[in-house]
Coordinates of C-alpha atoms in Angstrom, one line a residue:
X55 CA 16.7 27.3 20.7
X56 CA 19.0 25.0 18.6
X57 CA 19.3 27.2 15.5
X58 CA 21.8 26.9 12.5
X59 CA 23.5 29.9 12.4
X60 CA 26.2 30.8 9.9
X61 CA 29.0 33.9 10.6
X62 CA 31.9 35.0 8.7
X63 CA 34.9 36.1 10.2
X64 CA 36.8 36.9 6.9
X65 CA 33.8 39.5 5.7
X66 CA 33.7 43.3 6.2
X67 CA 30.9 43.2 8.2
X68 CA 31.2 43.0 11.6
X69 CA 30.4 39.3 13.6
X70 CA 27.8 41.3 15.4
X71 CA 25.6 43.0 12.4
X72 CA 26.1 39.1 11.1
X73 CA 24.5 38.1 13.9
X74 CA 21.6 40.8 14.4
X75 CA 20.7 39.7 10.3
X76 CA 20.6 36.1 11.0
X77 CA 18.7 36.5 14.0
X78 CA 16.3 38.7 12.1
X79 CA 15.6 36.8 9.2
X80 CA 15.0 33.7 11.6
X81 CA 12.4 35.8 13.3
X82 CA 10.8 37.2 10.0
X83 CA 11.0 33.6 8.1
X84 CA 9.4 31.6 11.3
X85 CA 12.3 29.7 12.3
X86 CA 12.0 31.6 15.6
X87 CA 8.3 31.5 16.9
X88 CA 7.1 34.7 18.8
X89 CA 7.0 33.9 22.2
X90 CA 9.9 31.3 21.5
X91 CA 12.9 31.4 24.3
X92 CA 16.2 32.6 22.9
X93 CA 19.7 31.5 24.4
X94 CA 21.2 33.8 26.9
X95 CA 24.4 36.0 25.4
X96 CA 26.7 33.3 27.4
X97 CA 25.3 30.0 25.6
X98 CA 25.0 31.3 22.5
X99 CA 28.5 33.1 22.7
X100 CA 29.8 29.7 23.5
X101 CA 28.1 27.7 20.8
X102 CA 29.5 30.1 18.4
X103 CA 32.9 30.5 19.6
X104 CA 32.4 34.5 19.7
X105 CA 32.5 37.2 22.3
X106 CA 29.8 37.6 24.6
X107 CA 30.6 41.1 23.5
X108 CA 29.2 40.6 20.4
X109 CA 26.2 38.3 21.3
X110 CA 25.5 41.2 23.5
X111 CA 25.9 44.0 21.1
X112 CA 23.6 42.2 18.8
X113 CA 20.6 41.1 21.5
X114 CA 20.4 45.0 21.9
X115 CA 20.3 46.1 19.2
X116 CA 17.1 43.6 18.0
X117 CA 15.7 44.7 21.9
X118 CA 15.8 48.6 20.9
X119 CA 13.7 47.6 17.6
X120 CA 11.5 45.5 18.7
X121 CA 12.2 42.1 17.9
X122 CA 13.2 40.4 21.1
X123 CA 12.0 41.3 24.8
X124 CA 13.3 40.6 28.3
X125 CA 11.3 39.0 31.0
X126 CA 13.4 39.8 34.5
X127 CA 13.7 36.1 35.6
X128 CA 12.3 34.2 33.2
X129 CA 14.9 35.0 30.0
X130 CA 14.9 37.1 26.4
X131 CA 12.0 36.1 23.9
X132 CA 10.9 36.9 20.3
X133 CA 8.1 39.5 20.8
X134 CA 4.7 38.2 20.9
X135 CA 3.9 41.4 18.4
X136 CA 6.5 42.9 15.5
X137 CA 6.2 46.5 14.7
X138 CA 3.6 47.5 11.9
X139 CA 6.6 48.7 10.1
X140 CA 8.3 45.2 10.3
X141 CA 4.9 43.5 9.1
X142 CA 4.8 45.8 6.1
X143 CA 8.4 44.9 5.4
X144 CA 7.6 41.1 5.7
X145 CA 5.0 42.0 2.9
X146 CA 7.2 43.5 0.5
X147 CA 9.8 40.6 0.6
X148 CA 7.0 37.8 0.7
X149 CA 5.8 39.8 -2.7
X150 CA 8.9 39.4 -4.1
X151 CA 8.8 35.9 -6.5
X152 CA 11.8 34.4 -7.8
X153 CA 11.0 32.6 -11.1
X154 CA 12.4 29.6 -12.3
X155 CA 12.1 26.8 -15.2
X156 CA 9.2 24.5 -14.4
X157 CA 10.5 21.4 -13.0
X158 CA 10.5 18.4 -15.8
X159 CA 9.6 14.9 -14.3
X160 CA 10.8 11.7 -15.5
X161 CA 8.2 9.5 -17.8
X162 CA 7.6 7.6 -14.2
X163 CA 6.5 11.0 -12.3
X164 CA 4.7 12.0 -15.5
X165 CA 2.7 8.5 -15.6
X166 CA 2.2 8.9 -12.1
X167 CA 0.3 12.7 -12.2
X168 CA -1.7 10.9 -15.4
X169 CA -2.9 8.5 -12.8
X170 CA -3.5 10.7 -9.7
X171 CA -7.3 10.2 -9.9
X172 CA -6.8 6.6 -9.4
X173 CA -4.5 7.1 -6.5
X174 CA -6.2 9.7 -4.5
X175 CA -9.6 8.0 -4.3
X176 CA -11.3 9.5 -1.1
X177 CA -13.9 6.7 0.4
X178 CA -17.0 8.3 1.8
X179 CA -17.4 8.1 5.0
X180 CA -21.3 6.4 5.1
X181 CA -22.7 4.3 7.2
X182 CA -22.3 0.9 4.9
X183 CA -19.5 0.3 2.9
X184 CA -18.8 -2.4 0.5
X185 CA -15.4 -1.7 -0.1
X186 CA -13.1 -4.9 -0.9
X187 CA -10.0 -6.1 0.4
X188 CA -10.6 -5.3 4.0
X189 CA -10.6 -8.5 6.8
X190 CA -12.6 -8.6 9.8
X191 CA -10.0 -6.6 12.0
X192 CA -12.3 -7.1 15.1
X193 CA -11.4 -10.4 14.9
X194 CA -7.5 -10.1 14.8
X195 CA -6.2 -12.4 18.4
X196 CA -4.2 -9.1 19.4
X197 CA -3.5 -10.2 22.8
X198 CA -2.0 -13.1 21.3
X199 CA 0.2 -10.8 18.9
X200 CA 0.8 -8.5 22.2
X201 CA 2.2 -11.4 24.3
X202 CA 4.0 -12.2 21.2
X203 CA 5.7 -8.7 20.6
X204 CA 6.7 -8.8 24.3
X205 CA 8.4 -11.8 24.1
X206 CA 10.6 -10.2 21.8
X207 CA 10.9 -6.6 22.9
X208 CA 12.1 -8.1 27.0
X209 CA 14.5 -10.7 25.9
X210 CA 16.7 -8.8 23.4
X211 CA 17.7 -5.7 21.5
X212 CA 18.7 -7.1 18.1
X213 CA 15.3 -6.2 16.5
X214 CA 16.7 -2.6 16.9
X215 CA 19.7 -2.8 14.4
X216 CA 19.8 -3.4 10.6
X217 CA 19.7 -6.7 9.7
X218 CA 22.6 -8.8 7.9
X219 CA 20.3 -11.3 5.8
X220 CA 18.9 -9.8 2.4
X221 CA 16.1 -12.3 1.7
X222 CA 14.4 -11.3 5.3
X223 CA 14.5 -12.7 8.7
X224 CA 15.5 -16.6 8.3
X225 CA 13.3 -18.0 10.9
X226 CA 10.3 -15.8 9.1
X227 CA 11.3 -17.3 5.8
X228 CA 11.6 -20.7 7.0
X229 CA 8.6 -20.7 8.2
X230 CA 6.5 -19.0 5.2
X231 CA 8.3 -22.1 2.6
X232 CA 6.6 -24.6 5.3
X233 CA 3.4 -22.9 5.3
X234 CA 3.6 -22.7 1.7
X235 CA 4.5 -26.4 1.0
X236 CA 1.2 -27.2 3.3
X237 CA -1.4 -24.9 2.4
X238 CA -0.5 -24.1 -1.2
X239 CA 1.7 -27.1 -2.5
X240 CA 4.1 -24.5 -3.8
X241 CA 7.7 -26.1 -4.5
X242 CA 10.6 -23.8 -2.7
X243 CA 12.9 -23.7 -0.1
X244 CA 13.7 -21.1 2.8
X245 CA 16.6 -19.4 0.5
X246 CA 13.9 -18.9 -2.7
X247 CA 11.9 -16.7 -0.2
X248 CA 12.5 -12.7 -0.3
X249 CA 10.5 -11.3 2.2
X250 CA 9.0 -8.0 0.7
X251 CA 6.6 -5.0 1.7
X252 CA 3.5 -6.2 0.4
X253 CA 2.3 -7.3 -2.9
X254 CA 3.2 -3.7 -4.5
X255 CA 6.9 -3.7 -3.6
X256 CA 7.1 -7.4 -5.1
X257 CA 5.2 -5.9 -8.4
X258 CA 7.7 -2.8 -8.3
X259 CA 11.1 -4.9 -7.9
X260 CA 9.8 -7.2 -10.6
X261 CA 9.3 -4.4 -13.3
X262 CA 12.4 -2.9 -12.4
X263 CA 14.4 -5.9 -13.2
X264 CA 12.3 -7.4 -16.1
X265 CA 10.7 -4.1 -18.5
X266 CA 12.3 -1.2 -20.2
X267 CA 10.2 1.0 -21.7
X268 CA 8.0 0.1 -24.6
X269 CA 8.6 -4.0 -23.6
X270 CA 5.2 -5.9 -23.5
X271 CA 3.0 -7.5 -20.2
X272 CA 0.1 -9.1 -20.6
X273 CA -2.7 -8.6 -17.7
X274 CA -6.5 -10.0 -17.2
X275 CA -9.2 -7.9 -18.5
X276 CA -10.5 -6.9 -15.9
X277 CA -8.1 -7.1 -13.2
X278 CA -6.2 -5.3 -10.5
X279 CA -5.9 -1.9 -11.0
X280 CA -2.9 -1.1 -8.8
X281 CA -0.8 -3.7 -10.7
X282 CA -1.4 -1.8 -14.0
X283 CA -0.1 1.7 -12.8
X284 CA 3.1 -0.2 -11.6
X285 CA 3.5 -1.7 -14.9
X286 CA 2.1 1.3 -16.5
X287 CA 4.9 3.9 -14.9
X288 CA 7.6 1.9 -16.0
X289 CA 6.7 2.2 -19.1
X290 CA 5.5 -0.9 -20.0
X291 CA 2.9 -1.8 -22.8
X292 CA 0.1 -3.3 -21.8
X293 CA -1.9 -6.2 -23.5
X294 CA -5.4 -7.0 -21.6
X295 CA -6.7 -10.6 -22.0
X296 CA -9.7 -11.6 -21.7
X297 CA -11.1 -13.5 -18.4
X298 CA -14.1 -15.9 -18.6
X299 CA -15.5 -18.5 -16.1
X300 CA -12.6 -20.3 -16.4
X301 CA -10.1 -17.2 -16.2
X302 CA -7.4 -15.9 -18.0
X303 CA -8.2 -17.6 -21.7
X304 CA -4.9 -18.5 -22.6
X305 CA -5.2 -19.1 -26.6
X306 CA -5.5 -15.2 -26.9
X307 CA -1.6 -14.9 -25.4
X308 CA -1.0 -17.4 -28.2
X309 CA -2.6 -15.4 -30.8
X310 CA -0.5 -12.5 -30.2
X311 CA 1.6 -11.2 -32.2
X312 CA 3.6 -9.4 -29.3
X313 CA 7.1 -10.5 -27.9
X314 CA 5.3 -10.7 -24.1
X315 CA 7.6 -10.5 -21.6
X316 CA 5.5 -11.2 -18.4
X317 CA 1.9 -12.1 -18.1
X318 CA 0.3 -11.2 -15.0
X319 CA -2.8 -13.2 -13.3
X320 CA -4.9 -14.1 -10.5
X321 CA -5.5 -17.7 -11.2
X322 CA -6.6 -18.9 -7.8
X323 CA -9.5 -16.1 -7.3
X324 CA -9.3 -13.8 -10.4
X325 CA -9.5 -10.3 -9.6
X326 CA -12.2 -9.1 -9.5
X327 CA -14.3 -11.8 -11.7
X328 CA -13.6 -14.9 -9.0
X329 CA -12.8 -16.8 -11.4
X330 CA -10.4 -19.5 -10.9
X331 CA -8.3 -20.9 -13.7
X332 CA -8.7 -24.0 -14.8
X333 CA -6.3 -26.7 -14.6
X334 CA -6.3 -27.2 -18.5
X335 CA -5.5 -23.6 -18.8
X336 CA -2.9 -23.7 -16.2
X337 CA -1.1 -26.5 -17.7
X338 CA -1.4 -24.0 -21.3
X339 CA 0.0 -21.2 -19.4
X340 CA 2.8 -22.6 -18.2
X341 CA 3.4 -24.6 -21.6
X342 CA 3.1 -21.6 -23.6
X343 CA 5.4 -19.4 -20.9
X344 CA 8.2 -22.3 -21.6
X345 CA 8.0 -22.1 -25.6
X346 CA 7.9 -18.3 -25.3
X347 CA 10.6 -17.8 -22.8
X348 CA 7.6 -15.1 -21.0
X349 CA 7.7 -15.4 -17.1
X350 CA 4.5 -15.4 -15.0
X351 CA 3.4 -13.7 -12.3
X352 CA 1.4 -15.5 -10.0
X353 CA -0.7 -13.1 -7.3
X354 CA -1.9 -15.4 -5.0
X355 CA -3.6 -12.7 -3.0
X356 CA -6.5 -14.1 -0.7
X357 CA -6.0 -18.0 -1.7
X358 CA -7.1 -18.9 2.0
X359 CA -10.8 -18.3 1.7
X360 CA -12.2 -21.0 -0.4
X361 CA -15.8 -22.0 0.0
X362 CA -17.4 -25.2 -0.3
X363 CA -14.6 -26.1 -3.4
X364 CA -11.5 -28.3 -2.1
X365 CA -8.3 -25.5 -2.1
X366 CA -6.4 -25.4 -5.3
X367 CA -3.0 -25.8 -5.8
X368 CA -0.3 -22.6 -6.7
X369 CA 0.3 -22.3 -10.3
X370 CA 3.8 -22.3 -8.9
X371 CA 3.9 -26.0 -7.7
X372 CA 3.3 -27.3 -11.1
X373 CA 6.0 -25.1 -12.8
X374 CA 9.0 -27.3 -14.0
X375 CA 10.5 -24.7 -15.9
X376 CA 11.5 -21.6 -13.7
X377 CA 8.6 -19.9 -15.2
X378 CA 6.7 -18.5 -12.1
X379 CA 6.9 -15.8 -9.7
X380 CA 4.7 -16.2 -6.8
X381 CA 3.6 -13.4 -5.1
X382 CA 2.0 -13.8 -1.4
X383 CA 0.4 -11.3 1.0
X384 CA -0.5 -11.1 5.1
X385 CA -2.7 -8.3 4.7
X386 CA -5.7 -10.4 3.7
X387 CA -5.3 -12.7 6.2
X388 CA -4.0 -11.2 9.3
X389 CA -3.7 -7.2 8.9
X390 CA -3.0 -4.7 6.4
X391 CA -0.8 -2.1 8.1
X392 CA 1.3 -5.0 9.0
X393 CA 3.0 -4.5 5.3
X394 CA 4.5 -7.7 5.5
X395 CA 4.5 -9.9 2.0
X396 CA 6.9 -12.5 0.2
X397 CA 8.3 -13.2 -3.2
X398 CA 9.1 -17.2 -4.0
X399 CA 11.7 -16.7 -6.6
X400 CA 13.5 -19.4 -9.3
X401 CA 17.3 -19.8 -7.8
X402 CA 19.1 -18.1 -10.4
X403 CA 16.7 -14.9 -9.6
X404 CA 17.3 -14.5 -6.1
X405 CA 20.8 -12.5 -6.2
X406 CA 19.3 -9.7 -8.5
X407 CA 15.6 -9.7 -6.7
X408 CA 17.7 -9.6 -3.4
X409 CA 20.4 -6.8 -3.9
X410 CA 17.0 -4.6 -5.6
X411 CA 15.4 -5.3 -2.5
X412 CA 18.4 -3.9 -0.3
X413 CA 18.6 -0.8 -2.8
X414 CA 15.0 -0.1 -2.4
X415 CA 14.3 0.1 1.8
X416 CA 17.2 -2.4 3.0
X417 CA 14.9 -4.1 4.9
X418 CA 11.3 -4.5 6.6
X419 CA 11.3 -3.9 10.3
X420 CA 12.5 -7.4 12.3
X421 CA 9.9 -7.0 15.4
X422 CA 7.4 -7.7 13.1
X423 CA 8.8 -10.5 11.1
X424 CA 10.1 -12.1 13.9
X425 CA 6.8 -12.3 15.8
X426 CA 5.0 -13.1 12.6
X427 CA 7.7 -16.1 12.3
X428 CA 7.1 -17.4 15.3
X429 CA 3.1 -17.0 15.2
X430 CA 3.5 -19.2 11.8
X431 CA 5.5 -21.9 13.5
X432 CA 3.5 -21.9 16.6
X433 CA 0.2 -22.7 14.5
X434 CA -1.9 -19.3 15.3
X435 CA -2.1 -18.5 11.7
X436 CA -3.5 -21.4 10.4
X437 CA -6.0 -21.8 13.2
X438 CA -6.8 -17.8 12.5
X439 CA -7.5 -18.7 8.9
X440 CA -9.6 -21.5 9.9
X441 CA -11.8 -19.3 11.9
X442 CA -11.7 -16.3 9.8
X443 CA -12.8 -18.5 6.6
X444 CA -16.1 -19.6 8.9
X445 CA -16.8 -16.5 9.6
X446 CA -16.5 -15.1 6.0
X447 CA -18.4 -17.8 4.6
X448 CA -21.3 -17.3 6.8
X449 CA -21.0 -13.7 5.7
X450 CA -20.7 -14.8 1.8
X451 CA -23.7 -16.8 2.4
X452 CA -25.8 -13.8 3.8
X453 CA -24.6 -11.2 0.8
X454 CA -25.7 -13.8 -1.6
X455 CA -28.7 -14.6 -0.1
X456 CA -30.5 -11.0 0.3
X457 CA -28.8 -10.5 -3.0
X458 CA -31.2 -13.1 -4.6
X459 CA -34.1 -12.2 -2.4
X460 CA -34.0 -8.5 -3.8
X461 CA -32.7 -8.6 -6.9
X462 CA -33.5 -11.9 -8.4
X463 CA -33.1 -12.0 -11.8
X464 CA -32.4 -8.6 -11.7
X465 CA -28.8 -9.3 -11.0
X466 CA -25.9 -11.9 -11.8
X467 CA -23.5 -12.8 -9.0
X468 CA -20.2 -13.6 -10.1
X469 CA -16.9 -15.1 -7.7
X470 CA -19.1 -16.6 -5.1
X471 CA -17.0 -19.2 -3.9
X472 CA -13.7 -17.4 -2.5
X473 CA -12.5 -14.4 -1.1
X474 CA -13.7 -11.3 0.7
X475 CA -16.1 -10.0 -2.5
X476 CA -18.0 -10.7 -4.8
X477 CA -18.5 -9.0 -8.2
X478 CA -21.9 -7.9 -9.4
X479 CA -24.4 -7.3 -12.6
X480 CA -26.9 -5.5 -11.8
X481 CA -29.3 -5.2 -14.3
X482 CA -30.6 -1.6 -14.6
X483 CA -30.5 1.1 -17.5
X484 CA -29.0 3.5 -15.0
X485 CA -25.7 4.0 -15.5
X486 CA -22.8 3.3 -13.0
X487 CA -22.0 6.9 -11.2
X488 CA -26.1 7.5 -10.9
X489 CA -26.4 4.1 -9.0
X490 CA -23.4 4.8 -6.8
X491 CA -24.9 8.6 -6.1
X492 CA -28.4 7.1 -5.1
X493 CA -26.4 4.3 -3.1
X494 CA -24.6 7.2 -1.2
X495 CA -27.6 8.9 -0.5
X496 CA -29.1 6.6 1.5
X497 CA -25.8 5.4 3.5
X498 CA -24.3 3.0 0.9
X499 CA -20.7 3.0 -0.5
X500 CA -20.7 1.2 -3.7
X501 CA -17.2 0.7 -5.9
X502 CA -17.4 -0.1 -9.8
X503 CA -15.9 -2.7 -11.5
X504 CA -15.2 0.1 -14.5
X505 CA -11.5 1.2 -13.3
X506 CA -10.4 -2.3 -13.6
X507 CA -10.9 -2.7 -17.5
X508 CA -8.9 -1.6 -20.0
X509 CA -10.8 -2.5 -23.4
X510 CA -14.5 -1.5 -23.2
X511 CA -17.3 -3.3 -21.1
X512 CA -20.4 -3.2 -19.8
X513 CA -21.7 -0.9 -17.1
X514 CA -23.6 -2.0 -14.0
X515 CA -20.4 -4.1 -12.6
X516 CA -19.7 -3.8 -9.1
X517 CA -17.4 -5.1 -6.2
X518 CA -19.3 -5.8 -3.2
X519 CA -16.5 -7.0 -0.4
X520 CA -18.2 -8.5 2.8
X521 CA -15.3 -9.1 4.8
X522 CA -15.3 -6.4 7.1
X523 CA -19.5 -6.0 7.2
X524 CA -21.2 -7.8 9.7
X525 CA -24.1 -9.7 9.2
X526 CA -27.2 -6.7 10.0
X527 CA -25.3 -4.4 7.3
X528 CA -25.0 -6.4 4.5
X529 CA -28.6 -7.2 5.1
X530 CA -29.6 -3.7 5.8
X531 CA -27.1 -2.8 2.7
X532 CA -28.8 -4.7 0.2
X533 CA -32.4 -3.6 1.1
X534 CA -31.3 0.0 0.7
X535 CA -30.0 -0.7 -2.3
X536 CA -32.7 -2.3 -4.0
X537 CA -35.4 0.4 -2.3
X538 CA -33.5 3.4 -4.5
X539 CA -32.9 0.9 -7.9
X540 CA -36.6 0.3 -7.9
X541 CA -37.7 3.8 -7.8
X542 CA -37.1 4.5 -11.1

């Protein structure tokens, strides 16, 4: 028993009716458990600096009423069973409510109960699920990542205290500005790097130091939905621009009559349209971000998986103005718990982004960034990717493919050429939450597209992410699917 216990020895009462009350109430509230072992009178004398006298005096008293019991051998315990008396009691004090002013939130806590059905979405558990944003975790080398962890955790003990560098491990960051320079052609060096937890902390430390309330970001229409509550808590006013096939269309930023502050998009797989934005429009974007004095922010969430197209540069590497803030995740590519993301940051934003960053969680865990650095280096990742993108493109192929064969006409595929899902007319006069009930009744999780608009649209738009579905369920997925649309 390791229980706070608080006695007076200035007050009227005697140290050993204190002690009998604060034993009680421990007992009545639950902080001692019946059944629980209790100190003997010497231990508990001695952690109080009292009499054993007293201790004594007190363990007696709570014996003679029922509270505590001896076992010869064993010790004193809190009775399995209080006196109906003592129960009744219990009663009458639980009954008793203290009332107090209700408890006013900020406007952040406020936004955030206005948006508590967006955040407590419960996925059904059914047997097919076309959820997005979810890898092939099956596939994830984890012996590799094992050996890779023990190299670490056998050789040293640093990994256990805080670290010194606020942009994130060094080795890490070093390595994610290579990577970067390779994969992407983005323009930065090791020290414009701030490793962050994921692309939601990045969105978070960005609003904080860019948007007091009432100032103005523009966002695709559709687009990701977790990004507008960040912007949304902080108070922010939100412009939605339309996306076509060629992506954010940029003339309608330019039509505005709103001081914008930051624009938010997806340009290298538009969430969740797939488009990808156009070099003409890039080369507006950044143009009209320079004139304005706006700053961009570039999500360039699950770049990796491009099918069949050559990869397209980061908006970043053609920015010669300080314009862009590129946002990168892991959690597409490798694993999502691993909650390991980075910010690439203009030099004269690094200081501020960095000392928010300390303020907010100090710093992501070094194990993990220190065996992510070294599987970067070491070539793994890339070699992962390269395998992971076969794998998803033969499973892209299949979703498109029975898609067509059941459907037809009946449906218009859109984003078909990157990432982990595709988005989806279908063509029917029932409306969205009726297609997703019938889908559930026969095994199939559907998502709509309808969260992730702002200014109205049409109905039968859905997200169909393959990345985690093998072959035999988006197959079997489909044809369930179209069996319940067609009995109409």
């Amino acid at each position: 028993m390791d229980l706070a216990i608080a006695l007076d020895s200035n007050s009227p009462i005697p140290l050993h009716q204190q002690l009998y009350e604060e034993l009680r109430q421990a007992i009545l509230s639950g902080r001692l458990l019946p059944g629980e072992r209790i100190l003997s009178t010497r231990t508990l004398a001695k952690s109080l600096s009292i009499s054993r006298s007293t201790v004594t005096t007190s363990y007696e008293q709570l014996l003679s009423e029922g509270y505590l019991e001896t076992i010869v051998g064993s010790g004193t315990f809190v009775c399995t069973q209080l006196p109906d008396d003592l129960l009744r009691s219990t009663s009458v004090e639980s009954a008793i409510k203290i009332t107090r002013p209700q408890v006013k939130l900020s406007g952040y806590g406020a936004t955030l109960i206005e948006a508590d059905n967006f955040l407590r979405v419960v996925e059904p558990e059914l047997p097919i699920n076309f959820r997005y944003g979810r890898p092939a975790l099956e596939q994830f080398p984890i012996k590799l990542w094992r050996k890779l962890l023990s190299r670490y955790c056998c050789s040293n003990l640093h990994w256990l205290d805080y670290s010194t560098d606020l942009l994130g491990d060094k080795p890490l960051r070093e390595a994610i500005a290579r990577y970067l320079s390779r994969s992407r052609a983005v323009n930065c060096i090791p020290e414009q790097v701030l490793i962050v937890n994921g692309t939601q902390q990045a969105l978070d430390l960005i609003v904080r130091l860019f948007i007091e309330p009432d100032d103005v970001i523009a966002l695709e229409d559709p687009g990701y939905l977790s990004a507008r509550l960040i912007f949304k808590t902080q108070g922010a006013k939100l412009l939605p621009i339309a996306v076509d096939e060629s992506g954010l269309v940029v003339k309608d930023l330019a039509y505005s009559n709103e001081q914008i502050r930051l624009v938010y998009v997806t340009p290298s797989h538009q969430f969740p349209t797939g488009a990808t934005l156009s070099l003409p429009r890039r080369l507006e974007l950044l143009a009209w971000a320079q004139q304005t004095g706006a700053l961009i922010i570039e999500d360039d969430y699950d770049s990796e998986y491009r099918y069949g197209d050559r990869p397209i540069p980061a908006l970043q590497g053609l920015d010669q103005s300080d314009s862009v803030l590129y946002i990168g995740t892991f959690s597409k590519v490798l694993f999502p718990s691993l909650r390991i993301g980075y910010l690439v940051l203009p030099k004269s934003l690094v200081s501020p982004f960095a000392g928010a960053k300390w303020l907010s969680d100090r710093h992501l865990p070094l194990l993990e960034q220190q065996v992510l650095a070294d599987f970067i280096e070491e070539g793994h990742l890339e070699r992962h990717i390269r395998r992971m993108r076969e794998l998803y493109d033969q499973r892209r192929q299949v979703l498109v493919k029975v898609l067509k064969v059941h459907f037809g006409d009946r449906s218009t595929i859109l984003g078909e050429k990157a990432g982990l899902h595709l988005m989806v007319r279908l063509h029917t006069p029932l409306c969205d939450e009726e297609i997703i009930q019938r889908a559930a009744s026969v095994g199939v999780a559907m998502m709509s597209a309808a969260p992730h608009y702002l200014k109205p649209h049409p109905s039968g738009e859905f997200i169909f992410g393959y990345g985690e579905l093998k072959e035999q369920q988006l197959e079997e997925g489909i044809l369930r699917l179209a069996k319940i649309l067609t009995m109409m």
